[in-house]
mmCIF file with all atom_site columns, C-alpha atoms in Angstrom:
data_model
loop_
_atom_site.group_PDB
_atom_site.id
_atom_site.type_symbol
_atom_site.label_atom_id
_atom_site.label_alt_id
_atom_site.label_comp_id
_atom_site.label_asym_id
_atom_site.label_entity_id
_atom_site.label_seq_id
_atom_site.pdbx_PDB_ins_code
_atom_site.Cartn_x
_atom_site.Cartn_y
_atom_site.Cartn_z
_atom_site.occupancy
_atom_site.B_iso_or_equiv
_atom_site.pdbx_formal_charge
_atom_site.auth_seq_id
_atom_site.auth_comp_id
_atom_site.auth_asym_id
_atom_site.auth_atom_id
_atom_site.pdbx_PDB_model_num
ATOM 1   C CA . UNK L 1 1   ? 56.439 142.501 104.653 1.00 95.00 ? 87  UNK L CA 1
ATOM 2   C CA . UNK L 1 2   ? 53.520 141.508 102.460 1.00 96.00 ? 88  UNK L CA 1
ATOM 3   C CA . UNK L 1 3   ? 50.515 140.442 104.509 1.00 97.00 ? 89  UNK L CA 1
ATOM 4   C CA . UNK L 1 4   ? 46.991 139.433 103.539 1.00 98.00 ? 90  UNK L CA 1
ATOM 5   C CA . UNK L 1 5   ? 44.740 139.229 106.586 1.00 98.00 ? 91  UNK L CA 1
ATOM 6   C CA . UNK L 1 6   ? 41.283 137.759 106.143 1.00 98.00 ? 92  UNK L CA 1
ATOM 7   C CA . UNK L 1 7   ? 38.121 138.157 108.177 1.00 98.00 ? 93  UNK L CA 1
ATOM 8   C CA . UNK L 1 8   ? 37.020 135.573 110.693 1.00 98.00 ? 94  UNK L CA 1
ATOM 9   C CA . UNK L 1 9   ? 34.985 132.383 110.337 1.00 98.00 ? 95  UNK L CA 1
ATOM 10  C CA . UNK L 1 10  ? 31.391 132.551 109.200 1.00 98.00 ? 96  UNK L CA 1
ATOM 11  C CA . UNK L 1 11  ? 28.437 130.265 109.852 1.00 98.00 ? 97  UNK L CA 1
ATOM 12  C CA . UNK L 1 12  ? 25.468 130.827 107.599 1.00 97.00 ? 98  UNK L CA 1
ATOM 13  C CA . UNK L 1 13  ? 22.362 129.129 106.260 1.00 97.00 ? 99  UNK L CA 1
ATOM 14  C CA . UNK L 1 14  ? 21.530 127.706 102.850 1.00 98.00 ? 100 UNK L CA 1
ATOM 15  C CA . UNK L 1 15  ? 20.244 130.377 100.492 1.00 97.00 ? 101 UNK L CA 1
ATOM 16  C CA . UNK L 1 16  ? 22.037 133.182 102.316 1.00 98.00 ? 102 UNK L CA 1
ATOM 17  C CA . UNK L 1 17  ? 25.101 135.168 101.214 1.00 98.00 ? 103 UNK L CA 1
ATOM 18  C CA . UNK L 1 18  ? 28.528 135.522 102.768 1.00 98.00 ? 104 UNK L CA 1
ATOM 19  C CA . UNK L 1 19  ? 31.082 138.291 102.365 1.00 98.00 ? 105 UNK L CA 1
ATOM 20  C CA . UNK L 1 20  ? 34.737 137.691 103.210 1.00 98.00 ? 106 UNK L CA 1
ATOM 21  C CA . UNK L 1 21  ? 37.368 140.417 103.399 1.00 98.00 ? 107 UNK L CA 1
ATOM 22  C CA . UNK L 1 22  ? 41.095 140.406 102.731 1.00 98.00 ? 108 UNK L CA 1
ATOM 23  C CA . UNK L 1 23  ? 43.152 143.339 104.016 1.00 98.00 ? 109 UNK L CA 1
ATOM 24  C CA . UNK L 1 24  ? 46.481 143.873 102.272 1.00 98.00 ? 110 UNK L CA 1
ATOM 25  C CA . UNK L 1 25  ? 49.565 145.546 103.643 1.00 98.00 ? 111 UNK L CA 1
ATOM 26  C CA . UNK L 1 26  ? 53.258 145.811 102.875 1.00 98.00 ? 112 UNK L CA 1
ATOM 27  C CA . UNK L 1 27  ? 52.938 146.489 99.132  1.00 98.00 ? 113 UNK L CA 1
ATOM 28  C CA . UNK L 1 28  ? 51.143 148.693 96.617  1.00 97.00 ? 114 UNK L CA 1
ATOM 29  C CA . UNK L 1 29  ? 47.594 147.304 96.688  1.00 98.00 ? 115 UNK L CA 1
ATOM 30  C CA . UNK L 1 30  ? 46.656 148.734 93.301  1.00 97.00 ? 116 UNK L CA 1
ATOM 31  C CA . UNK L 1 31  ? 49.501 147.036 91.432  1.00 97.00 ? 117 UNK L CA 1
ATOM 32  C CA . UNK L 1 32  ? 48.569 143.380 91.954  1.00 97.00 ? 118 UNK L CA 1
ATOM 33  C CA . UNK L 1 33  ? 45.625 141.106 91.327  1.00 97.00 ? 119 UNK L CA 1
ATOM 34  C CA . UNK L 1 34  ? 43.743 139.593 94.251  1.00 98.00 ? 120 UNK L CA 1
ATOM 35  C CA . UNK L 1 35  ? 42.429 136.087 93.643  1.00 98.00 ? 121 UNK L CA 1
ATOM 36  C CA . UNK L 1 36  ? 39.967 134.056 95.675  1.00 98.00 ? 122 UNK L CA 1
ATOM 37  C CA . UNK L 1 37  ? 40.493 130.317 96.010  1.00 97.00 ? 123 UNK L CA 1
ATOM 38  C CA . UNK L 1 38  ? 38.592 127.824 98.103  1.00 97.00 ? 124 UNK L CA 1
ATOM 39  C CA . UNK L 1 39  ? 39.207 124.307 99.347  1.00 95.00 ? 125 UNK L CA 1
ATOM 40  C CA . UNK L 1 40  ? 36.374 121.861 99.876  1.00 92.00 ? 126 UNK L CA 1
ATOM 41  C CA . UNK L 1 41  ? 36.515 118.211 100.888 1.00 86.00 ? 127 UNK L CA 1
ATOM 42  C CA . UNK L 1 42  ? 34.734 117.175 97.706  1.00 84.00 ? 128 UNK L CA 1
ATOM 43  C CA . UNK L 1 43  ? 36.261 119.436 95.050  1.00 87.00 ? 129 UNK L CA 1
ATOM 44  C CA . UNK L 1 44  ? 39.699 120.218 96.451  1.00 90.00 ? 130 UNK L CA 1
ATOM 45  C CA . UNK L 1 45  ? 41.125 123.612 95.522  1.00 94.00 ? 131 UNK L CA 1
ATOM 46  C CA . UNK L 1 46  ? 39.031 125.766 93.193  1.00 94.00 ? 132 UNK L CA 1
ATOM 47  C CA . UNK L 1 47  ? 39.726 129.202 91.759  1.00 94.00 ? 133 UNK L CA 1
ATOM 48  C CA . UNK L 1 48  ? 36.787 131.596 92.207  1.00 96.00 ? 134 UNK L CA 1
ATOM 49  C CA . UNK L 1 49  ? 38.169 134.515 90.222  1.00 96.00 ? 135 UNK L CA 1
ATOM 50  C CA . UNK L 1 50  ? 40.273 137.639 90.424  1.00 97.00 ? 136 UNK L CA 1
ATOM 51  C CA . UNK L 1 51  ? 39.902 141.366 90.827  1.00 98.00 ? 137 UNK L CA 1
ATOM 52  C CA . UNK L 1 52  ? 42.374 144.083 89.905  1.00 97.00 ? 138 UNK L CA 1
ATOM 53  C CA . UNK L 1 53  ? 41.956 146.742 92.617  1.00 97.00 ? 139 UNK L CA 1
ATOM 54  C CA . UNK L 1 54  ? 43.223 149.577 90.423  1.00 96.00 ? 140 UNK L CA 1
ATOM 55  C CA . UNK L 1 55  ? 40.519 149.219 87.778  1.00 96.00 ? 141 UNK L CA 1
ATOM 56  C CA . UNK L 1 56  ? 37.934 147.073 89.508  1.00 97.00 ? 142 UNK L CA 1
ATOM 57  C CA . UNK L 1 57  ? 38.114 144.625 86.604  1.00 97.00 ? 143 UNK L CA 1
ATOM 58  C CA . UNK L 1 58  ? 37.067 141.104 87.509  1.00 97.00 ? 144 UNK L CA 1
ATOM 59  C CA . UNK L 1 59  ? 37.247 137.670 85.936  1.00 94.00 ? 145 UNK L CA 1
ATOM 60  C CA . UNK L 1 60  ? 35.187 134.746 87.148  1.00 95.00 ? 146 UNK L CA 1
ATOM 61  C CA . UNK L 1 61  ? 35.144 131.160 85.888  1.00 91.00 ? 147 UNK L CA 1
ATOM 62  C CA . UNK L 1 62  ? 31.881 129.966 84.398  1.00 89.00 ? 148 UNK L CA 1
ATOM 63  C CA . UNK L 1 63  ? 31.037 127.825 87.410  1.00 90.00 ? 149 UNK L CA 1
ATOM 64  C CA . UNK L 1 64  ? 30.768 130.844 89.726  1.00 93.00 ? 150 UNK L CA 1
ATOM 65  C CA . UNK L 1 65  ? 29.649 133.547 87.298  1.00 94.00 ? 151 UNK L CA 1
ATOM 66  C CA . UNK L 1 66  ? 26.414 135.130 88.543  1.00 95.00 ? 152 UNK L CA 1
ATOM 67  C CA . UNK L 1 67  ? 26.934 133.926 92.099  1.00 97.00 ? 153 UNK L CA 1
ATOM 68  C CA . UNK L 1 68  ? 30.225 135.540 93.097  1.00 98.00 ? 154 UNK L CA 1
ATOM 69  C CA . UNK L 1 69  ? 31.011 139.245 93.305  1.00 98.00 ? 155 UNK L CA 1
ATOM 70  C CA . UNK L 1 70  ? 34.501 140.580 93.986  1.00 98.00 ? 156 UNK L CA 1
ATOM 71  C CA . UNK L 1 71  ? 35.113 144.177 94.972  1.00 98.00 ? 157 UNK L CA 1
ATOM 72  C CA . UNK L 1 72  ? 37.994 146.192 96.351  1.00 98.00 ? 158 UNK L CA 1
ATOM 73  C CA . UNK L 1 73  ? 38.404 149.404 98.290  1.00 98.00 ? 159 UNK L CA 1
ATOM 74  C CA . UNK L 1 74  ? 41.675 151.182 97.572  1.00 97.00 ? 160 UNK L CA 1
ATOM 75  C CA . UNK L 1 75  ? 41.099 153.586 100.465 1.00 97.00 ? 161 UNK L CA 1
ATOM 76  C CA . UNK L 1 76  ? 41.427 150.756 102.982 1.00 98.00 ? 162 UNK L CA 1
ATOM 77  C CA . UNK L 1 77  ? 43.511 148.321 100.876 1.00 98.00 ? 163 UNK L CA 1
ATOM 78  C CA . UNK L 1 78  ? 40.899 145.630 101.253 1.00 98.00 ? 164 UNK L CA 1
ATOM 79  C CA . UNK L 1 79  ? 39.377 143.164 98.825  1.00 98.00 ? 165 UNK L CA 1
ATOM 80  C CA . UNK L 1 80  ? 36.012 141.511 99.313  1.00 98.00 ? 166 UNK L CA 1
ATOM 81  C CA . UNK L 1 81  ? 34.418 138.342 97.980  1.00 98.00 ? 167 UNK L CA 1
ATOM 82  C CA . UNK L 1 82  ? 30.678 137.818 98.248  1.00 98.00 ? 168 UNK L CA 1
ATOM 83  C CA . UNK L 1 83  ? 29.103 134.478 97.393  1.00 98.00 ? 169 UNK L CA 1
ATOM 84  C CA . UNK L 1 84  ? 25.332 134.275 97.025  1.00 97.00 ? 170 UNK L CA 1
ATOM 85  C CA . UNK L 1 85  ? 22.721 131.515 97.162  1.00 97.00 ? 171 UNK L CA 1
ATOM 86  C CA . UNK L 1 86  ? 24.872 129.405 99.416  1.00 98.00 ? 172 UNK L CA 1
ATOM 87  C CA . UNK L 1 87  ? 24.540 125.637 99.485  1.00 96.00 ? 173 UNK L CA 1
ATOM 88  C CA . UNK L 1 88  ? 25.973 123.098 101.883 1.00 95.00 ? 174 UNK L CA 1
ATOM 89  C CA . UNK L 1 89  ? 28.724 122.230 99.423  1.00 94.00 ? 175 UNK L CA 1
ATOM 90  C CA . UNK L 1 90  ? 29.936 125.833 99.568  1.00 96.00 ? 176 UNK L CA 1
ATOM 91  C CA . UNK L 1 91  ? 31.255 124.943 103.017 1.00 97.00 ? 177 UNK L CA 1
ATOM 92  C CA . UNK L 1 92  ? 34.958 125.519 102.519 1.00 97.00 ? 178 UNK L CA 1
ATOM 93  C CA . UNK L 1 93  ? 38.132 127.269 103.549 1.00 97.00 ? 179 UNK L CA 1
ATOM 94  C CA . UNK L 1 94  ? 38.300 130.436 101.448 1.00 98.00 ? 180 UNK L CA 1
ATOM 95  C CA . UNK L 1 95  ? 41.660 132.041 100.678 1.00 98.00 ? 181 UNK L CA 1
ATOM 96  C CA . UNK L 1 96  ? 42.674 135.301 99.075  1.00 98.00 ? 182 UNK L CA 1
ATOM 97  C CA . UNK L 1 97  ? 45.997 135.379 97.261  1.00 98.00 ? 183 UNK L CA 1
ATOM 98  C CA . UNK L 1 98  ? 48.060 137.939 95.389  1.00 98.00 ? 184 UNK L CA 1
ATOM 99  C CA . UNK L 1 99  ? 49.583 137.706 91.923  1.00 96.00 ? 185 UNK L CA 1
ATOM 100 C CA . UNK L 1 100 ? 51.138 139.862 89.286  1.00 92.00 ? 186 UNK L CA 1
ATOM 101 C CA . UNK L 1 101 ? 50.188 139.548 85.614  1.00 84.00 ? 187 UNK L CA 1
ATOM 102 C CA . UNK L 1 102 ? 50.453 135.889 84.600  1.00 77.00 ? 188 UNK L CA 1
ATOM 103 C CA . UNK L 1 103 ? 52.402 135.292 87.795  1.00 87.00 ? 189 UNK L CA 1
ATOM 104 C CA . UNK L 1 104 ? 51.930 132.666 90.498  1.00 95.00 ? 190 UNK L CA 1
ATOM 105 C CA . UNK L 1 105 ? 50.121 133.278 93.762  1.00 97.00 ? 191 UNK L CA 1
ATOM 106 C CA . UNK L 1 106 ? 53.064 134.634 95.711  1.00 96.00 ? 192 UNK L CA 1
ATOM 107 C CA . UNK L 1 107 ? 51.310 135.521 98.972  1.00 97.00 ? 193 UNK L CA 1
ATOM 108 C CA . UNK L 1 108 ? 48.189 134.049 100.540 1.00 98.00 ? 194 UNK L CA 1
ATOM 109 C CA . UNK L 1 109 ? 45.834 135.022 103.302 1.00 97.00 ? 195 UNK L CA 1
ATOM 110 C CA . UNK L 1 110 ? 45.394 132.752 106.298 1.00 96.00 ? 196 UNK L CA 1
ATOM 111 C CA . UNK L 1 111 ? 42.036 131.434 105.091 1.00 97.00 ? 197 UNK L CA 1
ATOM 112 C CA . UNK L 1 112 ? 38.455 131.969 106.249 1.00 98.00 ? 198 UNK L CA 1
ATOM 113 C CA . UNK L 1 113 ? 36.260 129.002 107.123 1.00 97.00 ? 199 UNK L CA 1
ATOM 114 C CA . UNK L 1 114 ? 32.735 129.397 105.825 1.00 98.00 ? 200 UNK L CA 1
ATOM 115 C CA . UNK L 1 115 ? 30.226 126.857 107.077 1.00 98.00 ? 201 UNK L CA 1
ATOM 116 C CA . UNK L 1 116 ? 26.828 126.562 105.412 1.00 97.00 ? 202 UNK L CA 1
ATOM 117 C CA . UNK L 1 117 ? 24.393 124.644 107.569 1.00 96.00 ? 203 UNK L CA 1
ATOM 118 C CA . UNK L 1 118 ? 20.721 124.739 108.364 1.00 94.00 ? 204 UNK L CA 1
ATOM 119 C CA . UNK G 2 1   ? 37.237 119.993 90.837  1.00 58.00 ? 264 UNK G CA 1
ATOM 120 C CA . UNK G 2 2   ? 41.014 119.544 90.879  1.00 61.00 ? 265 UNK G CA 1
ATOM 121 C CA . UNK G 2 3   ? 42.206 118.444 87.456  1.00 84.00 ? 266 UNK G CA 1
ATOM 122 C CA . UNK G 2 4   ? 45.843 117.806 88.256  1.00 95.00 ? 267 UNK G CA 1
ATOM 123 C CA . UNK G 2 5   ? 46.454 114.452 89.890  1.00 96.00 ? 268 UNK G CA 1
ATOM 124 C CA . UNK G 2 6   ? 48.923 114.021 92.718  1.00 97.00 ? 269 UNK G CA 1
ATOM 125 C CA . UNK G 2 7   ? 49.613 110.995 94.940  1.00 97.00 ? 270 UNK G CA 1
ATOM 126 C CA . UNK G 2 8   ? 47.817 111.443 98.278  1.00 96.00 ? 271 UNK G CA 1
ATOM 127 C CA . UNK G 2 9   ? 50.904 110.759 100.344 1.00 97.00 ? 272 UNK G CA 1
ATOM 128 C CA . UNK G 2 10  ? 54.642 110.298 100.151 1.00 97.00 ? 273 UNK G CA 1
ATOM 129 C CA . UNK G 2 11  ? 56.997 109.519 103.015 1.00 96.00 ? 274 UNK G CA 1
ATOM 130 C CA . UNK G 2 12  ? 60.718 109.376 103.584 1.00 96.00 ? 275 UNK G CA 1
ATOM 131 C CA . UNK G 2 13  ? 63.356 109.353 106.271 1.00 97.00 ? 276 UNK G CA 1
ATOM 132 C CA . UNK G 2 14  ? 65.372 112.467 107.080 1.00 97.00 ? 277 UNK G CA 1
ATOM 133 C CA . UNK G 2 15  ? 68.062 112.970 104.481 1.00 97.00 ? 278 UNK G CA 1
ATOM 134 C CA . UNK G 2 16  ? 66.278 110.956 101.813 1.00 97.00 ? 279 UNK G CA 1
ATOM 135 C CA . UNK G 2 17  ? 65.125 112.263 98.447  1.00 97.00 ? 280 UNK G CA 1
ATOM 136 C CA . UNK G 2 18  ? 61.429 112.198 97.611  1.00 97.00 ? 281 UNK G CA 1
ATOM 137 C CA . UNK G 2 19  ? 59.702 113.025 94.349  1.00 98.00 ? 282 UNK G CA 1
ATOM 138 C CA . UNK G 2 20  ? 56.141 114.299 94.077  1.00 98.00 ? 283 UNK G CA 1
ATOM 139 C CA . UNK G 2 21  ? 54.323 114.000 90.790  1.00 98.00 ? 284 UNK G CA 1
ATOM 140 C CA . UNK G 2 22  ? 51.628 116.204 89.260  1.00 98.00 ? 285 UNK G CA 1
ATOM 141 C CA . UNK G 2 23  ? 49.861 114.700 86.256  1.00 97.00 ? 286 UNK G CA 1
ATOM 142 C CA . UNK G 2 24  ? 47.827 116.832 83.897  1.00 95.00 ? 287 UNK G CA 1
ATOM 143 C CA . UNK G 2 25  ? 46.668 116.618 80.305  1.00 93.00 ? 288 UNK G CA 1
ATOM 144 C CA . UNK G 2 26  ? 47.056 118.163 76.866  1.00 92.00 ? 289 UNK G CA 1
ATOM 145 C CA . UNK G 2 27  ? 44.876 121.112 77.822  1.00 91.00 ? 290 UNK G CA 1
ATOM 146 C CA . UNK G 2 28  ? 47.043 122.256 80.731  1.00 92.00 ? 291 UNK G CA 1
ATOM 147 C CA . UNK G 2 29  ? 50.595 121.115 81.481  1.00 94.00 ? 292 UNK G CA 1
ATOM 148 C CA . UNK G 2 30  ? 50.817 119.323 78.143  1.00 93.00 ? 293 UNK G CA 1
ATOM 149 C CA . UNK G 2 31  ? 49.876 122.554 76.374  1.00 92.00 ? 294 UNK G CA 1
ATOM 150 C CA . UNK G 2 32  ? 52.939 124.241 77.840  1.00 92.00 ? 295 UNK G CA 1
ATOM 151 C CA . UNK G 2 33  ? 51.287 126.144 80.663  1.00 92.00 ? 296 UNK G CA 1
ATOM 152 C CA . UNK G 2 34  ? 53.656 126.671 83.567  1.00 94.00 ? 297 UNK G CA 1
ATOM 153 C CA . UNK G 2 35  ? 53.454 124.734 86.807  1.00 97.00 ? 298 UNK G CA 1
ATOM 154 C CA . UNK G 2 36  ? 53.823 126.264 90.232  1.00 98.00 ? 299 UNK G CA 1
ATOM 155 C CA . UNK G 2 37  ? 54.204 124.420 93.529  1.00 98.00 ? 300 UNK G CA 1
ATOM 156 C CA . UNK G 2 38  ? 53.012 125.460 96.975  1.00 98.00 ? 301 UNK G CA 1
ATOM 157 C CA . UNK G 2 39  ? 53.772 124.194 100.457 1.00 98.00 ? 302 UNK G CA 1
ATOM 158 C CA . UNK G 2 40  ? 51.184 124.303 103.199 1.00 96.00 ? 303 UNK G CA 1
ATOM 159 C CA . UNK G 2 41  ? 52.488 123.643 106.698 1.00 94.00 ? 304 UNK G CA 1
ATOM 160 C CA . UNK G 2 42  ? 49.887 122.502 109.252 1.00 89.00 ? 305 UNK G CA 1
ATOM 161 C CA . UNK G 2 43  ? 47.737 125.440 110.294 1.00 87.00 ? 306 UNK G CA 1
ATOM 162 C CA . UNK G 2 44  ? 49.463 127.883 107.944 1.00 92.00 ? 307 UNK G CA 1
ATOM 163 C CA . UNK G 2 45  ? 48.693 129.669 104.712 1.00 92.00 ? 308 UNK G CA 1
ATOM 164 C CA . UNK G 2 46  ? 50.100 128.176 101.512 1.00 94.00 ? 309 UNK G CA 1
ATOM 165 C CA . UNK G 2 47  ? 53.562 129.374 100.534 1.00 97.00 ? 310 UNK G CA 1
ATOM 166 C CA . UNK G 2 48  ? 54.932 129.629 96.999  1.00 97.00 ? 311 UNK G CA 1
ATOM 167 C CA . UNK G 2 49  ? 57.738 127.078 96.692  1.00 97.00 ? 312 UNK G CA 1
ATOM 168 C CA . UNK G 2 50  ? 58.512 126.741 92.960  1.00 98.00 ? 313 UNK G CA 1
ATOM 169 C CA . UNK G 2 51  ? 57.254 128.794 90.007  1.00 97.00 ? 314 UNK G CA 1
ATOM 170 C CA . UNK G 2 52  ? 57.601 128.495 86.232  1.00 96.00 ? 315 UNK G CA 1
ATOM 171 C CA . UNK G 2 53  ? 58.356 124.750 86.633  1.00 96.00 ? 316 UNK G CA 1
ATOM 172 C CA . UNK G 2 54  ? 61.740 125.135 88.339  1.00 96.00 ? 317 UNK G CA 1
ATOM 173 C CA . UNK G 2 55  ? 62.389 128.621 89.717  1.00 97.00 ? 318 UNK G CA 1
ATOM 174 C CA . UNK G 2 56  ? 62.704 129.192 93.454  1.00 97.00 ? 319 UNK G CA 1
ATOM 175 C CA . UNK G 2 57  ? 61.538 132.399 95.143  1.00 95.00 ? 320 UNK G CA 1
ATOM 176 C CA . UNK G 2 58  ? 64.040 134.080 97.400  1.00 95.00 ? 321 UNK G CA 1
ATOM 177 C CA . UNK G 2 59  ? 64.419 132.191 100.661 1.00 95.00 ? 322 UNK G CA 1
ATOM 178 C CA . UNK G 2 60  ? 63.382 128.753 99.404  1.00 97.00 ? 323 UNK G CA 1
ATOM 179 C CA . UNK G 2 61  ? 66.160 126.221 100.053 1.00 96.00 ? 324 UNK G CA 1
ATOM 180 C CA . UNK G 2 62  ? 67.831 124.709 97.016  1.00 96.00 ? 325 UNK G CA 1
ATOM 181 C CA . UNK G 2 63  ? 66.903 121.203 98.156  1.00 97.00 ? 326 UNK G CA 1
ATOM 182 C CA . UNK G 2 64  ? 63.553 121.934 96.503  1.00 98.00 ? 327 UNK G CA 1
ATOM 183 C CA . UNK G 2 65  ? 63.591 121.612 92.724  1.00 98.00 ? 328 UNK G CA 1
ATOM 184 C CA . UNK G 2 66  ? 60.978 121.290 90.024  1.00 97.00 ? 329 UNK G CA 1
ATOM 185 C CA . UNK G 2 67  ? 60.778 119.931 86.494  1.00 97.00 ? 330 UNK G CA 1
ATOM 186 C CA . UNK G 2 68  ? 58.321 119.085 83.727  1.00 96.00 ? 331 UNK G CA 1
ATOM 187 C CA . UNK G 2 69  ? 58.038 116.234 81.269  1.00 95.00 ? 332 UNK G CA 1
ATOM 188 C CA . UNK G 2 70  ? 55.200 116.196 78.778  1.00 95.00 ? 333 UNK G CA 1
ATOM 189 C CA . UNK G 2 71  ? 51.900 116.591 80.587  1.00 95.00 ? 334 UNK G CA 1
ATOM 190 C CA . UNK G 2 72  ? 53.400 116.028 84.027  1.00 97.00 ? 335 UNK G CA 1
ATOM 191 C CA . UNK G 2 73  ? 55.531 117.934 86.486  1.00 98.00 ? 336 UNK G CA 1
ATOM 192 C CA . UNK G 2 74  ? 57.595 116.861 89.465  1.00 98.00 ? 337 UNK G CA 1
ATOM 193 C CA . UNK G 2 75  ? 58.785 118.379 92.695  1.00 98.00 ? 338 UNK G CA 1
ATOM 194 C CA . UNK G 2 76  ? 61.950 116.909 94.197  1.00 98.00 ? 339 UNK G CA 1
ATOM 195 C CA . UNK G 2 77  ? 62.897 117.338 97.816  1.00 97.00 ? 340 UNK G CA 1
ATOM 196 C CA . UNK G 2 78  ? 66.529 116.338 98.289  1.00 95.00 ? 341 UNK G CA 1
ATOM 197 C CA . UNK G 2 79  ? 67.803 115.802 101.826 1.00 93.00 ? 342 UNK G CA 1
ATOM 198 C CA . UNK G 2 80  ? 64.356 115.632 103.429 1.00 97.00 ? 343 UNK G CA 1
ATOM 199 C CA . UNK G 2 81  ? 64.109 117.499 106.723 1.00 97.00 ? 344 UNK G CA 1
ATOM 200 C CA . UNK G 2 82  ? 61.596 117.269 109.560 1.00 96.00 ? 345 UNK G CA 1
ATOM 201 C CA . UNK G 2 83  ? 60.327 120.761 108.801 1.00 95.00 ? 346 UNK G CA 1
ATOM 202 C CA . UNK G 2 84  ? 59.402 119.652 105.278 1.00 97.00 ? 347 UNK G CA 1
ATOM 203 C CA . UNK G 2 85  ? 56.473 117.658 106.650 1.00 97.00 ? 348 UNK G CA 1
ATOM 204 C CA . UNK G 2 86  ? 53.582 119.467 104.982 1.00 97.00 ? 349 UNK G CA 1
ATOM 205 C CA . UNK G 2 87  ? 51.062 119.304 102.171 1.00 97.00 ? 350 UNK G CA 1
ATOM 206 C CA . UNK G 2 88  ? 52.292 120.176 98.701  1.00 98.00 ? 351 UNK G CA 1
ATOM 207 C CA . UNK G 2 89  ? 50.096 121.072 95.759  1.00 97.00 ? 352 UNK G CA 1
ATOM 208 C CA . UNK G 2 90  ? 50.749 121.967 92.165  1.00 98.00 ? 353 UNK G CA 1
ATOM 209 C CA . UNK G 2 91  ? 48.969 124.620 90.122  1.00 97.00 ? 354 UNK G CA 1
ATOM 210 C CA . UNK G 2 92  ? 48.737 125.361 86.423  1.00 96.00 ? 355 UNK G CA 1
ATOM 211 C CA . UNK G 2 93  ? 46.388 126.874 83.871  1.00 93.00 ? 356 UNK G CA 1
ATOM 212 C CA . UNK G 2 94  ? 43.717 125.412 81.633  1.00 91.00 ? 357 UNK G CA 1
ATOM 213 C CA . UNK G 2 95  ? 41.551 127.271 79.176  1.00 78.00 ? 358 UNK G CA 1
ATOM 214 C CA . UNK G 2 96  ? 39.167 124.415 78.570  1.00 80.00 ? 359 UNK G CA 1
ATOM 215 C CA . UNK G 2 97  ? 35.838 124.506 80.411  1.00 67.00 ? 360 UNK G CA 1
ATOM 216 C CA . UNK G 2 98  ? 36.613 128.052 81.562  1.00 62.00 ? 361 UNK G CA 1
ATOM 217 C CA . UNK G 2 99  ? 38.626 126.973 84.564  1.00 61.00 ? 362 UNK G CA 1
ATOM 218 C CA . UNK G 2 100 ? 41.710 129.085 83.960  1.00 88.00 ? 363 UNK G CA 1
ATOM 219 C CA . UNK G 2 101 ? 43.591 128.388 87.207  1.00 94.00 ? 364 UNK G CA 1
ATOM 220 C CA . UNK G 2 102 ? 43.675 124.748 88.241  1.00 94.00 ? 365 UNK G CA 1
ATOM 221 C CA . UNK G 2 103 ? 45.165 122.899 91.163  1.00 95.00 ? 366 UNK G CA 1
ATOM 222 C CA . UNK G 2 104 ? 46.459 119.486 92.042  1.00 96.00 ? 367 UNK G CA 1
ATOM 223 C CA . UNK G 2 105 ? 44.817 117.154 94.520  1.00 95.00 ? 368 UNK G CA 1
ATOM 224 C CA . UNK G 2 106 ? 47.664 117.639 96.986  1.00 96.00 ? 369 UNK G CA 1
ATOM 225 C CA . UNK G 2 107 ? 50.323 115.343 98.472  1.00 97.00 ? 370 UNK G CA 1
ATOM 226 C CA . UNK G 2 108 ? 50.977 114.958 102.168 1.00 97.00 ? 371 UNK G CA 1
ATOM 227 C CA . UNK G 2 109 ? 54.695 114.480 102.836 1.00 97.00 ? 372 UNK G CA 1
ATOM 228 C CA . UNK G 2 110 ? 55.493 112.623 106.032 1.00 97.00 ? 373 UNK G CA 1
ATOM 229 C CA . UNK G 2 111 ? 59.001 112.543 107.462 1.00 96.00 ? 374 UNK G CA 1
ATOM 230 C CA . UNK G 2 112 ? 59.511 109.195 109.155 1.00 94.00 ? 375 UNK G CA 1
#
């Protein structure tokens, strides 16, 4: 079955970076987009962007452009999301999710809690 | 932030029908972009419940149905069951302000 398994919780300081992983199994990793979505108390659910593992192409919304970097390793079927210059309001539950082209998010990871605190 | 508005909570007795709303605008649902619905059980990852307004993925019971009217969408749960107690959120698309994928504020369904 399709599974997306994310890395564990992170606690980090303002100004630092965090890198979260998402290991895929049960399907052809190179054939689907991986999206990153976060949920914060203040902003609710926000889309951080997508990566297509086959080409490495990425798409980030304006709000996160320049601060987020998404990568993928096809040798280990794992996607990564790195967020830089962290602030306290980046404290959130971060999800990875899969989609086809113009398709919904049909499978989600379990979420990774990132806490930014001095 | 979330640009689709949902009521924070809805409740009903087992067997009742409840309707969850998702209100958008002319730049998203009103522009004809599809609406998808997700269910998040406590402590679990979100699960796709309805896509393209009204289609159900394999395995989703037919008591869940979706529809759209103008700039809003609705999720109906007919014959509410205890296991339906969860958070539900809608999702669509919006090309204004570079957001692309947008989400609802979420509705907590409580089974009385």
